[in-house]
XYZ file of C-alpha atoms in Angstrom:
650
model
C 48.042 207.553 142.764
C 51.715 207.725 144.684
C 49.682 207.184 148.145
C 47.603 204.875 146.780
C 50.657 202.944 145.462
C 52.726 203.402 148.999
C 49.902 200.796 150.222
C 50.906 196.917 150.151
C 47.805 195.850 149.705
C 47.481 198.098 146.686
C 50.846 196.659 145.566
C 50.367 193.360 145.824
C 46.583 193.960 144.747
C 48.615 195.511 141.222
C 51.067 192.498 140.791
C 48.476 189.904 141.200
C 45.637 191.109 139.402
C 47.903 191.934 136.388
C 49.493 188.401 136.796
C 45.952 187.223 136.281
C 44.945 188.988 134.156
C 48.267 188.094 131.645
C 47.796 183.964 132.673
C 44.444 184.392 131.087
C 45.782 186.061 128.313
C 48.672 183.621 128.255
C 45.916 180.769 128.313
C 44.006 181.675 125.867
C 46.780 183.126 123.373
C 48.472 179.962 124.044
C 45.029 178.112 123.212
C 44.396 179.742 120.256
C 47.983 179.090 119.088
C 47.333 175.537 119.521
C 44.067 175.650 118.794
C 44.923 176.707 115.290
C 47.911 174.828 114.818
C 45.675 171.621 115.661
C 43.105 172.984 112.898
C 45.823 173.257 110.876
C 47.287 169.956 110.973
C 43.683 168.107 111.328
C 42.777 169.804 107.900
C 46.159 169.084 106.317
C 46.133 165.003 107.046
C 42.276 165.255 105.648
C 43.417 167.176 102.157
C 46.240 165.131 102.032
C 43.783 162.345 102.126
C 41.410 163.679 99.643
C 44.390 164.305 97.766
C 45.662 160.752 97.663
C 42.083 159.503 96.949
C 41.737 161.287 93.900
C 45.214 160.664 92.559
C 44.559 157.067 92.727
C 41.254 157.490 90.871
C 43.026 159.306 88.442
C 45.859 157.240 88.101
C 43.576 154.237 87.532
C 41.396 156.653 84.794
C 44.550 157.066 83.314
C 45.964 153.576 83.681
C 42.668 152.091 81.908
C 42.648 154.549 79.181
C 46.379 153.686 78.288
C 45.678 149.831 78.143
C 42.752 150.737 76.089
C 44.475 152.345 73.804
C 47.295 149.992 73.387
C 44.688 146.925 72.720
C 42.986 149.088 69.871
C 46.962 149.547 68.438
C 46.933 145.756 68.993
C 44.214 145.334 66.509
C 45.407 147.294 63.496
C 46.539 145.433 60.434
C 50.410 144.787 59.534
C 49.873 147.139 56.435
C 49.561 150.750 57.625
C 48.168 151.868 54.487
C 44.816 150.206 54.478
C 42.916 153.386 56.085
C 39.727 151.722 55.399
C 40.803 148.555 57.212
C 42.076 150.982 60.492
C 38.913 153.154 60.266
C 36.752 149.768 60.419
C 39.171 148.753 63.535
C 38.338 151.858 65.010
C 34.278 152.091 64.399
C 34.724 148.161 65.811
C 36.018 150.218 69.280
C 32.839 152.604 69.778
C 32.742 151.245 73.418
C 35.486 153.109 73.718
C 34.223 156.452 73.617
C 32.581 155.781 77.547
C 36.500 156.137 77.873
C 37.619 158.782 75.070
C 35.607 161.738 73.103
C 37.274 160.568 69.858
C 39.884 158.092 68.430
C 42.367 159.102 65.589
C 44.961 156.913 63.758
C 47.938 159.130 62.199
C 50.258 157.868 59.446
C 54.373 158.429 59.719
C 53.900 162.198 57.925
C 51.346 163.686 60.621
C 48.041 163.032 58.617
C 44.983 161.985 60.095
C 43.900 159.275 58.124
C 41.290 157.968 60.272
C 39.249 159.152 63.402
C 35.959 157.657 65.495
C 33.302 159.471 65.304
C 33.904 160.826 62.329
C 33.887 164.536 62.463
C 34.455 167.016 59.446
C 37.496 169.008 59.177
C 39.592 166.211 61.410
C 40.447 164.027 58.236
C 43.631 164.428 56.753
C 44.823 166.914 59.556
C 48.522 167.984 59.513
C 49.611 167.460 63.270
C 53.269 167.252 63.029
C 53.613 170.643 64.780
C 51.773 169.005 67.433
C 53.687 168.309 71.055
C 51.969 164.624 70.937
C 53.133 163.787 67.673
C 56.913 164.596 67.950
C 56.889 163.071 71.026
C 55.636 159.595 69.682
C 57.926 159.532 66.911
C 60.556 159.329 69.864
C 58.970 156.672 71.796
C 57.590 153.485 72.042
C 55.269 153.360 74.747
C 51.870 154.768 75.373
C 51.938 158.419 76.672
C 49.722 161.098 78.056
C 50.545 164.452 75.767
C 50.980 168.180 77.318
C 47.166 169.592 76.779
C 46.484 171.641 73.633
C 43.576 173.614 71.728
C 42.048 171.410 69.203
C 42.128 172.690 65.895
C 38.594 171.337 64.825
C 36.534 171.761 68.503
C 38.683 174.780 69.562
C 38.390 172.949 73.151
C 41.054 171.795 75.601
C 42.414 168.569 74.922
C 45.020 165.876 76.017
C 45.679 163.087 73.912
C 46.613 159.492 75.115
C 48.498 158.060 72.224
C 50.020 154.606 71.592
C 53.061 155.034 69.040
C 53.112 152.604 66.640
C 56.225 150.340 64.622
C 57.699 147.762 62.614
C 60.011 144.763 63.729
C 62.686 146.964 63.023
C 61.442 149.753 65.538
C 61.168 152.499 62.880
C 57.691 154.601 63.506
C 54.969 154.008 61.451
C 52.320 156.522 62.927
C 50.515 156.514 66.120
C 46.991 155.666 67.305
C 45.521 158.244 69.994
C 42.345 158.735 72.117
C 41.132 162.770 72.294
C 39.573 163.760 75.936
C 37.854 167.043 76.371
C 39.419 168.509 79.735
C 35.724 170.294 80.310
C 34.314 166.953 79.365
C 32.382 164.494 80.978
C 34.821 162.324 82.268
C 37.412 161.907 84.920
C 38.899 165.695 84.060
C 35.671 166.896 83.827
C 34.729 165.486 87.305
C 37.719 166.871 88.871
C 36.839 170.273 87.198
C 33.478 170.404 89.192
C 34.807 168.457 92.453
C 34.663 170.877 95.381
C 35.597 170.277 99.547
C 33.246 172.517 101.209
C 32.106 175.778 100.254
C 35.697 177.167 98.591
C 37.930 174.329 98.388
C 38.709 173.117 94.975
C 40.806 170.602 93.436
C 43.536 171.172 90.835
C 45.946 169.759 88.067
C 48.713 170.661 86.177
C 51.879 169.190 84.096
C 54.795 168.499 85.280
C 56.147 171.194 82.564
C 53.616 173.740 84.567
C 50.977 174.494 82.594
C 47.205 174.701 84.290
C 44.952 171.553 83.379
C 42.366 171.531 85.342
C 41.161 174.740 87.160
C 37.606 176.434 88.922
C 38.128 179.299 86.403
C 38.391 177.936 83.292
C 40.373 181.293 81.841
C 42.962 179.990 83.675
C 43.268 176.156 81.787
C 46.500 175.983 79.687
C 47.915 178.727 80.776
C 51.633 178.569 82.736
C 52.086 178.853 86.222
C 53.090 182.238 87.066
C 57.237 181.693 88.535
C 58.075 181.595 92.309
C 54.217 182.225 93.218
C 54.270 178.934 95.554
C 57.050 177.240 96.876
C 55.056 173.763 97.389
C 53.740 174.124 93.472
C 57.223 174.991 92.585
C 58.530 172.013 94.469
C 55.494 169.636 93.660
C 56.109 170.346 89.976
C 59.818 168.416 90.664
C 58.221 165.395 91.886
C 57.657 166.216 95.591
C 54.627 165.138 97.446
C 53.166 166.773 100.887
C 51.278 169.508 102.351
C 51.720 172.848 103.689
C 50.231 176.636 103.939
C 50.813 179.615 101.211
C 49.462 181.521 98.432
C 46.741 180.767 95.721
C 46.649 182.413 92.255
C 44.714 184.898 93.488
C 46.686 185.906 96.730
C 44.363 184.118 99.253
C 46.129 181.865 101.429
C 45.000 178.397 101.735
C 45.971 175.096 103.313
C 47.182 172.729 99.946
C 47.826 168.739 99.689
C 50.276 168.000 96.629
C 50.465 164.083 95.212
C 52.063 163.059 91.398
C 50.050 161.173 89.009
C 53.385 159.520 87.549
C 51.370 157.665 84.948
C 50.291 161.216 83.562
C 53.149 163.250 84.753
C 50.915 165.790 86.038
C 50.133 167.170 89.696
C 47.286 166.616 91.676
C 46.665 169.741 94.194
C 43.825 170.531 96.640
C 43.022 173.607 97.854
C 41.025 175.315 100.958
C 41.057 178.911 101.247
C 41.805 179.876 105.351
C 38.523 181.589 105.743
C 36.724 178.674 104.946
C 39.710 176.000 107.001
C 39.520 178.274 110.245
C 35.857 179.627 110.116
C 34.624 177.325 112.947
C 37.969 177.496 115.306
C 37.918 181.810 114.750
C 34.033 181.554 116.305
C 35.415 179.521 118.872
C 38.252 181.622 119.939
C 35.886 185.049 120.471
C 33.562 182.769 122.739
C 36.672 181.918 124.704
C 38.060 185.404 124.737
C 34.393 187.171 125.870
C 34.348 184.297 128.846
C 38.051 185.071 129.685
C 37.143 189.128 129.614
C 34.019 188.118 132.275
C 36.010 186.211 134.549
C 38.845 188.843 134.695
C 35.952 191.462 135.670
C 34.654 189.073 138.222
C 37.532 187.672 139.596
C 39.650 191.070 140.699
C 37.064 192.402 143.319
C 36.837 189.102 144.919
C 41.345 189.093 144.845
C 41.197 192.257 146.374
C 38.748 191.499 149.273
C 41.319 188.198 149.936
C 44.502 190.590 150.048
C 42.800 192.473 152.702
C 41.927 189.810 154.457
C 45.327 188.038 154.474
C 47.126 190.822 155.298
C 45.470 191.357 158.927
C 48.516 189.721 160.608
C 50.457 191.952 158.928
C 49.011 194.893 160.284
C 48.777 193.649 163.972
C 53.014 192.444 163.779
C 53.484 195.717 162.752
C 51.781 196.945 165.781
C 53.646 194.867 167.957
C 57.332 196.368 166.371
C 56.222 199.911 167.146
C 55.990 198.324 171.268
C 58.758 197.089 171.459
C 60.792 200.450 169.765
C 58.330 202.185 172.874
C 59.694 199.753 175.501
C 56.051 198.179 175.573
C 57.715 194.834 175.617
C 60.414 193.315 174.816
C 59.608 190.487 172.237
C 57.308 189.816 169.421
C 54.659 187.274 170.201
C 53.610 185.993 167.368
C 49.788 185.895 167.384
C 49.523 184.208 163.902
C 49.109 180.820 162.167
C 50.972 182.013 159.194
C 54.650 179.993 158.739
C 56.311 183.266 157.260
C 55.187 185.693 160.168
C 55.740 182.987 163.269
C 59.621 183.049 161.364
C 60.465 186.396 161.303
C 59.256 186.949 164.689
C 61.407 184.296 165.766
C 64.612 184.939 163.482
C 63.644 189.079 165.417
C 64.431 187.257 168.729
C 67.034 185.398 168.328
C 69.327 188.262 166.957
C 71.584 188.259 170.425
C 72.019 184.364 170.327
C 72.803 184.653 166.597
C 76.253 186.473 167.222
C 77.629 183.245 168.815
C 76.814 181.277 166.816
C 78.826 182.895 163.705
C 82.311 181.182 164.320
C 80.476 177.669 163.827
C 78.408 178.963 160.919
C 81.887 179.712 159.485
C 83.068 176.227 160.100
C 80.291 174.945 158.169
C 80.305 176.803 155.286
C 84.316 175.690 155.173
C 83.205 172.239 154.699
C 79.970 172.791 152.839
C 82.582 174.351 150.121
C 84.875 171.605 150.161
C 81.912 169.734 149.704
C 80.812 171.887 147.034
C 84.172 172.069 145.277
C 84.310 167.774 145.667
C 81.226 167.312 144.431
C 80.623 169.364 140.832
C 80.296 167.822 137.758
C 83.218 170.232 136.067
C 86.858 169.433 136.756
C 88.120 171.783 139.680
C 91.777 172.631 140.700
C 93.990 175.118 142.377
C 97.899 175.738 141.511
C 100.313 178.027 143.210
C 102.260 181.167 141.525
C 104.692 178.665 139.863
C 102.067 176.725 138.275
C 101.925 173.156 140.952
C 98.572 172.157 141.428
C 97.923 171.584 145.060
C 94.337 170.829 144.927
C 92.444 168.738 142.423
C 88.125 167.910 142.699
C 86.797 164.508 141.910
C 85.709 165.734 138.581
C 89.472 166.311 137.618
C 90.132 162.952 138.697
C 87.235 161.134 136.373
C 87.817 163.239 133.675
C 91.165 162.615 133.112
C 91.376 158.479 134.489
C 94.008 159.980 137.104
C 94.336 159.843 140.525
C 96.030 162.765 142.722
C 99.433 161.864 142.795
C 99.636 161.771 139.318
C 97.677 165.471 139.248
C 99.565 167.270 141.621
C 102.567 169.449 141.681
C 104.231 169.839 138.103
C 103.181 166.253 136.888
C 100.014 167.570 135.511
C 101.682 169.144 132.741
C 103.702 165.593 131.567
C 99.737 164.889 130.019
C 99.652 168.236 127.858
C 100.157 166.764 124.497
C 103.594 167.740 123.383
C 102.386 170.359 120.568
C 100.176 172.219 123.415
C 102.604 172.526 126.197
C 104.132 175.614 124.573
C 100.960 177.845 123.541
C 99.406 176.367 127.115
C 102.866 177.499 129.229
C 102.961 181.633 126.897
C 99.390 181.981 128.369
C 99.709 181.457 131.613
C 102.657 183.265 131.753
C 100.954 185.954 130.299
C 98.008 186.151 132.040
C 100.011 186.226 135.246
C 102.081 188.732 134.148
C 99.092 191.146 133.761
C 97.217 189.777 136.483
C 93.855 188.587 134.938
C 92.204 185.493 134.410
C 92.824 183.198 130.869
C 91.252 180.447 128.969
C 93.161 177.381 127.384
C 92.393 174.594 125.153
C 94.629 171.593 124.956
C 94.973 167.747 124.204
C 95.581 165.599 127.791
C 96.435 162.129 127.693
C 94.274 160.010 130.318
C 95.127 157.076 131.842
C 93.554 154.793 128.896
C 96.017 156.247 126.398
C 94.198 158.286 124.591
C 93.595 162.000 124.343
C 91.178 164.238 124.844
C 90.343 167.803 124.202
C 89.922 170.036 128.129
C 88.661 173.294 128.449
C 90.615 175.674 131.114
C 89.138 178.565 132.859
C 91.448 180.216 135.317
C 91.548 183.035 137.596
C 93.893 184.825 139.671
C 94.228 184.539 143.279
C 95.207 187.768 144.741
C 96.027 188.873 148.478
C 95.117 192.159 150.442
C 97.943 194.205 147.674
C 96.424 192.570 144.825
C 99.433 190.316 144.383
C 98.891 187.039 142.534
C 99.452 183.963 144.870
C 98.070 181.151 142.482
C 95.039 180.451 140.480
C 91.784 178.463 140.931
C 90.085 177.217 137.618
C 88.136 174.953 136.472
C 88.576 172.017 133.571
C 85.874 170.804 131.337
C 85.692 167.822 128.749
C 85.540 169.562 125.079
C 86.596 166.454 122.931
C 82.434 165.655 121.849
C 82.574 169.341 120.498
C 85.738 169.721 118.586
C 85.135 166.447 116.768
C 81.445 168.174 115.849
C 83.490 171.360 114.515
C 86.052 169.000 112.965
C 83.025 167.104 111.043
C 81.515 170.806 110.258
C 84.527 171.549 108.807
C 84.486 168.549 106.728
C 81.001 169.168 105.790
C 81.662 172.493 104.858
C 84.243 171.274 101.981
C 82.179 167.999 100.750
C 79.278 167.635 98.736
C 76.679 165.488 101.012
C 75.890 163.072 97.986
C 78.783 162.110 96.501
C 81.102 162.563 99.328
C 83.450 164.227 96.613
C 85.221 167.774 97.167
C 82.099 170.619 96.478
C 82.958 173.676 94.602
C 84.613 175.246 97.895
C 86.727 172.236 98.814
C 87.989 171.862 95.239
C 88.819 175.663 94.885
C 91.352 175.106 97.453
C 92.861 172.329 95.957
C 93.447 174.235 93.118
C 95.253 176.600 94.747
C 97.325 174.475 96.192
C 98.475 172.835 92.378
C 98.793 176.959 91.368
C 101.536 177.240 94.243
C 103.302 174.274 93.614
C 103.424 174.736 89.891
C 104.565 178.540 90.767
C 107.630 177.278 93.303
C 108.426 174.114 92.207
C 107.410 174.327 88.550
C 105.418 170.805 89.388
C 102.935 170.372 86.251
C 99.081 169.364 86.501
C 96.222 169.188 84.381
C 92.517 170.019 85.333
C 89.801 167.805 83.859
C 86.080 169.572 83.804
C 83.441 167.131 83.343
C 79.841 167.683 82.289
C 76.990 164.875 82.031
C 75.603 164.539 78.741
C 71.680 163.418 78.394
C 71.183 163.669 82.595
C 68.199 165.715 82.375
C 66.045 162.930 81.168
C 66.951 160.680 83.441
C 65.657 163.216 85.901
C 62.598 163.744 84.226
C 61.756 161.068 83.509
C 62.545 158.883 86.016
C 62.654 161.138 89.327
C 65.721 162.428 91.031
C 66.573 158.986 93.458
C 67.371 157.529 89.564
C 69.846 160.728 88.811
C 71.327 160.529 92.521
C 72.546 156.755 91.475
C 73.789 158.214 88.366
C 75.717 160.718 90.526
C 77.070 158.786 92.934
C 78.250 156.279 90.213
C 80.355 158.918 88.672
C 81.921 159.866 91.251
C 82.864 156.522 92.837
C 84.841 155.907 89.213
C 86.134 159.532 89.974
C 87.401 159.108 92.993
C 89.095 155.732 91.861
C 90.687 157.428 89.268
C 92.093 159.915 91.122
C 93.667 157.435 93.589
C 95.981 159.112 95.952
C 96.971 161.908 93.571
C 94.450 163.714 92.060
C 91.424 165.698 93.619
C 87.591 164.907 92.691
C 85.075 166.983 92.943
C 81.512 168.289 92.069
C 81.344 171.553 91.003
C 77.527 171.180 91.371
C 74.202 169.820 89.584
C 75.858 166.778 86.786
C 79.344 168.874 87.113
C 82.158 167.425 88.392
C 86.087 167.813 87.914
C 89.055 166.002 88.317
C 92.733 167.738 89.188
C 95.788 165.360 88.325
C 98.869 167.175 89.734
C 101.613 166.053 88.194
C 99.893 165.279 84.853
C 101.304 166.534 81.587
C 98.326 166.826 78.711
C 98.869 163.500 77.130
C 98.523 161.663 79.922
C 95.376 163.742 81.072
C 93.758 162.905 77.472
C 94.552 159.541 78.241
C 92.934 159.847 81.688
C 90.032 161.825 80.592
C 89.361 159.145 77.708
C 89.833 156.472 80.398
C 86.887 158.217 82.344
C 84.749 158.811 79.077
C 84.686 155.044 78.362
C 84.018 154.369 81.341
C 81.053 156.202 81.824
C 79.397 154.465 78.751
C 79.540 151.385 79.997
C 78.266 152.307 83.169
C 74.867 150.213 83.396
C 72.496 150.956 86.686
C 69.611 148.675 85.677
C 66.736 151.548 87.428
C 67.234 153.489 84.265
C 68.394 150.728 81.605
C 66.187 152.947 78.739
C 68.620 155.655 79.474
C 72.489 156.145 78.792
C 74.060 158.904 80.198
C 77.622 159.824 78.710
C 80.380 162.805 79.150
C 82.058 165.673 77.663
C 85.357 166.328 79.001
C 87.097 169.640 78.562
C 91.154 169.170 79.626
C 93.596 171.596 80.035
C 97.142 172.195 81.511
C 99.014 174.486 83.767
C 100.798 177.083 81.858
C 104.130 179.500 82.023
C 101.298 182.719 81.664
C 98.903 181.283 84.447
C 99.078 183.514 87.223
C 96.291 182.993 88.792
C 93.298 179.810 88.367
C 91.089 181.991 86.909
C 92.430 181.271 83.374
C 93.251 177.885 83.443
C 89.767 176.919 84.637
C 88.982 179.116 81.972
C 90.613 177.005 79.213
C 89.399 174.308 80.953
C 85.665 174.962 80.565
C 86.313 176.141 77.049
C 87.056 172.441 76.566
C 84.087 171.098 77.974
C 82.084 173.295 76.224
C 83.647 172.486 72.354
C 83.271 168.862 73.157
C 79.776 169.479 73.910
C 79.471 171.730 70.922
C 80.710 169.044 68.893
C 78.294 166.320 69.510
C 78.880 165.384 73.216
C 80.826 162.169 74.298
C 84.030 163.377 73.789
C 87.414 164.230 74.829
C 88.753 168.129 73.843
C 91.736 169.548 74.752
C 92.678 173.070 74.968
């Protein structure tokens, strides 16, 4: 194998056949990466479109059903009482049942008093434990109830009801249409809708409970936690598609879309081994035709190698005459460019030698050339620190020209608070002969500074002796703005532009110091949204972000110049007043509570949104934050305790 290996044939005959062999492999890796990743994507836009197409059919199943129910409220009488009269109103709606599997009318104590078709045991049903029936004595508008087990059919059910009231608004019962979720309608459909061989579709609530499911063990049941990140995110409103996990630990490519009408989630499913069934076949064709042309391919390479290596051979030959005395120069005897040039560059080693004072001449002015012409700023200064030789870089970095640049007038555009730190370092670095790095503000010649970048190095004579240094200089100022907006960043919270929990930490700090040196009072305000999570829920998160940023625009112009506002995160937020004694931070804090009530953001009009302020003071015992936060958030949380919208001080 070593002898083999000594051969340059057998060399080269090694390095190209196993570059072949890994470009094939790189080919059709590289194909079946983006083979699959193509799949992958095709399938996703087509579930996401079977997922929108459904949603909308579902939407307008649900959309129909709801105005259907509210005309049937419509048509009840004034008087509540008259069960017949309802029950006749109902019987009068049998075209209704193409829509519903049953129609009930319940009075204000939970009773069924009347239902469509009749069906024994349903009359006079107690339903006030029931999720559908609390929840209309809280609204007025037509709703779509979690899913439940009927009492009488033992089935799944969701209930569309209509809640129903005086003039005055008081609740007077509620009118509801009954669907079977294995029935035959639009849930039903959706329970036997399939996409291919495996692929399903899906629903659930918003709340996470299984609605509509292939294995119908699995309908009502809750969504195991942390399973799937896209249900898990779905389930808060969001809409998309993606790759992970299904409740039985297949993976599977899965489209997401809301049914806002119904607060549920629509989700389509297609296990991998049915999504990449067609590309895997595929990809072992390519990979059995990329295994035959390998194996036909390297004889053929090595017959070329031979064959292209003749000359090789035959200059070779020629070498071995002239080291005889054969003769005395190679002729080259080939039409290949690289041999005809090493035969010539062989003779022309004697006239070479004279040439080597003008080669050096050259390369003298191909490196001043070189030196003049690169994009980063180059200079050269003597032991005592003048610059006698600035680049053309250095020139359009700074807006100087050289008379400005060199001997010690460089330094006059150091920014004053750099010159010192800038000066130590050099003097250090020459001192123990090595190179340094420096960053510093440099006025140009538009008045303005910038941020450079200097890397220097020693330049040292035959005893190692520093003589000067050579560096270059490099335009930083794009880069330590970025850092300076990271650091700003780091400190802020990105939607309300207020201090975040990190920022406001240090602020607090800050009042502990003061109040420790200079005695200098302050008072901490923690703030916590009262009634936010509906707005959320109900209305999506872009309606809570307006609530948000609302709050802390009055925040921030309450604080003015003084105080500190922050959010400490989710509807938190908190307010430092240094300087503030605790009867002027109640007043504050009571200034901020009224404020907040008559906030009005018309996108969520149905919903008000108030606070409960906790207030407390620096004290002689505070020796650390830690316990006036403390008292703080003991605050908040007794003026929640005590009915919310209020001011409590500790």
């Amino acid at each position: 194998m070593k002898r083999w290996m000594s051969s340059l044939h057998a060399r080269l005959m090694l390095s190209l056949g196993l570059g072949w062999v890994l470009l094939v492999c790189a080919l059709l890796g590289s194909s079946w990466y983006l083979g699959r990743d193509i799949t992958r994507e095709s399938i996703l836009v087509q579930l996401e479109y079977q997922a929108e197409m459904l949603a909308k059919t579902i939407e307008q199943d649900v959309t129909t059903r709801t105005a259907a129910i509210r005309r049937v409220a419509g048509q009840l009488p004034d008087d509540l009482e008259q069960t017949a009269a309802i029950q006749a109103v109902l019987a009068d709606n049998t075209a209704l049942l193409a829509y519903f599997d049953g129609l009930v009318f319940t009075d204000t104590e939970g009773r069924i008093r009347a239902d469509w078709p009749r069906t024994a045991g349903r009359e006079d049903l107690d339903v006030t434990g029931r999720e559908f029936f609390q929840r209309a004595q809280g609204m007025q508008k037509a709703f779509v109830s979690e899913p439940f087990i009927g009492r009488v059919t033992s089935e799944p059910l969701v209930m569309i009801a209509q809640p129903l009231t005086d003039h005055q608004g008081e609740f007077q019962g509620m009118v509801g249409g009954v669907l079977r979720v294995l029935g035959d309608n639009f849930l039903g459909f959706l329970q036997r809708h399939r996409l291919g061989l495996q692929g399903f579709a899906g629903l659930a609530t918003s709340s996470g409970r299984i609605l509509v499911h292939p294995d119908h063990e699995l309908i009502l049941q809750p969504l195991p936690d942390e399973f799937n990140s896209f249900i898990d995110k779905a389930l808060l409103g969001w809409e998309g598609s993606g790759e992970s996990e299904l409740l039985s630990g297949n993976p599977s490519l899965q489209a997401y879309k809301q049914i806002w009408s119904a607060d549920w989630v629509l989700g389509v499913y297609l296990p991998n081994q049915e999504a990449y069934a067609a590309f895997d076949r595929l990809w072992w064709i390519l990979w059995s035709i990329g295994g035959l042309v390998i194996a036909l391919t390297l004889p053929i390479l090595w017959w070329l190698l031979w064959v292209l290596l003749l000359p090789v051979h035959r200059f070779t030959s020629q070498i071995e005459s002239i080291h005889r005395g054969d003769q005395e120069r190679i002729e080259a005897q080939s039409s290949l460019t690289e041999l005809r040039s090493v035969a010539k560059r062989f003779n022309s080693l004697l006239y070479s030698q004279a040439q080597i004072r003008a080669d050096l001449q050259r390369r003298q002015t191909y490196l001043n050339a070189v030196l003049d012409s690169t994009p980063s700023g180059v200079f050269v200064t003597d032991l005592e620190g003048q610059s006698i030789y600035v680049n053309s870089a250095y020139k359009r970095i700074t807006g100087l020209d050289a008379p400005q640049l060199l001997g010690m007038k460089w330094l006059d555009g150091v920014h004053p608070e750099d010159q010192p730190a800038l000066l130590k370092r050099r003097r250090e670095a020459t001192a123990a002969n090595r190179p340094y790095e420096v960053e510093y503000r440099y006025l140009t010649s538009d008045d303005r500074y910038i941020w450079l970048e200097t890397h220097a190095s020693p330049i040292t004579d035959e005893e190692d002796r520093v003589q000067g240094y050579i560096g270059t200089v490099r335009d930083i100022t794009e880069r330590k703005q970025q850092e300076e907006a990271d650091r700003w960043a780091a400190e802020h919270d990105s939607l309300t532009q207020l201090l975040n929990r990190r920022g406001f930490d240090k602020a607090i700090q800050r009042a502990l110091t003061a109040w420790q040196e200079k005695r200098q009072p302050a008072a901490l305000l923690l703030i916590d949204l009262d009634h936010f999570k509906p707005v959320n829920d109900n209305l999506g998160h872009d309606a809570g972000d307006l609530w948000l940023v609302k709050i802390a625009q009055l925040l921030s112009n309450r604080a003015g110049k003084v105080g500190v506002a922050a959010r400490q995160g989710g509807d938190e937020f908190a307010l430092l007043l240094p300087g503030y004694d605790l009867k002027q931070a109640q007043q504050e804090a009571e200034t901020i509570r009224q404020e907040v009530t008559r906030l009005d953001i018309p996108e969520s009009r149905e919903f008000k949104v108030t606070t409960s302020i906790g207030v407390a003071e620096l004290e002689e015992e505070d020796g650390s934050a830690v316990s006036w936060i403390k008292r703080a958030d003991e605050a908040c949380y007794d003026a929640k305790a005590e009915g919310r919208n209020q001011v409590v001080v500790h």
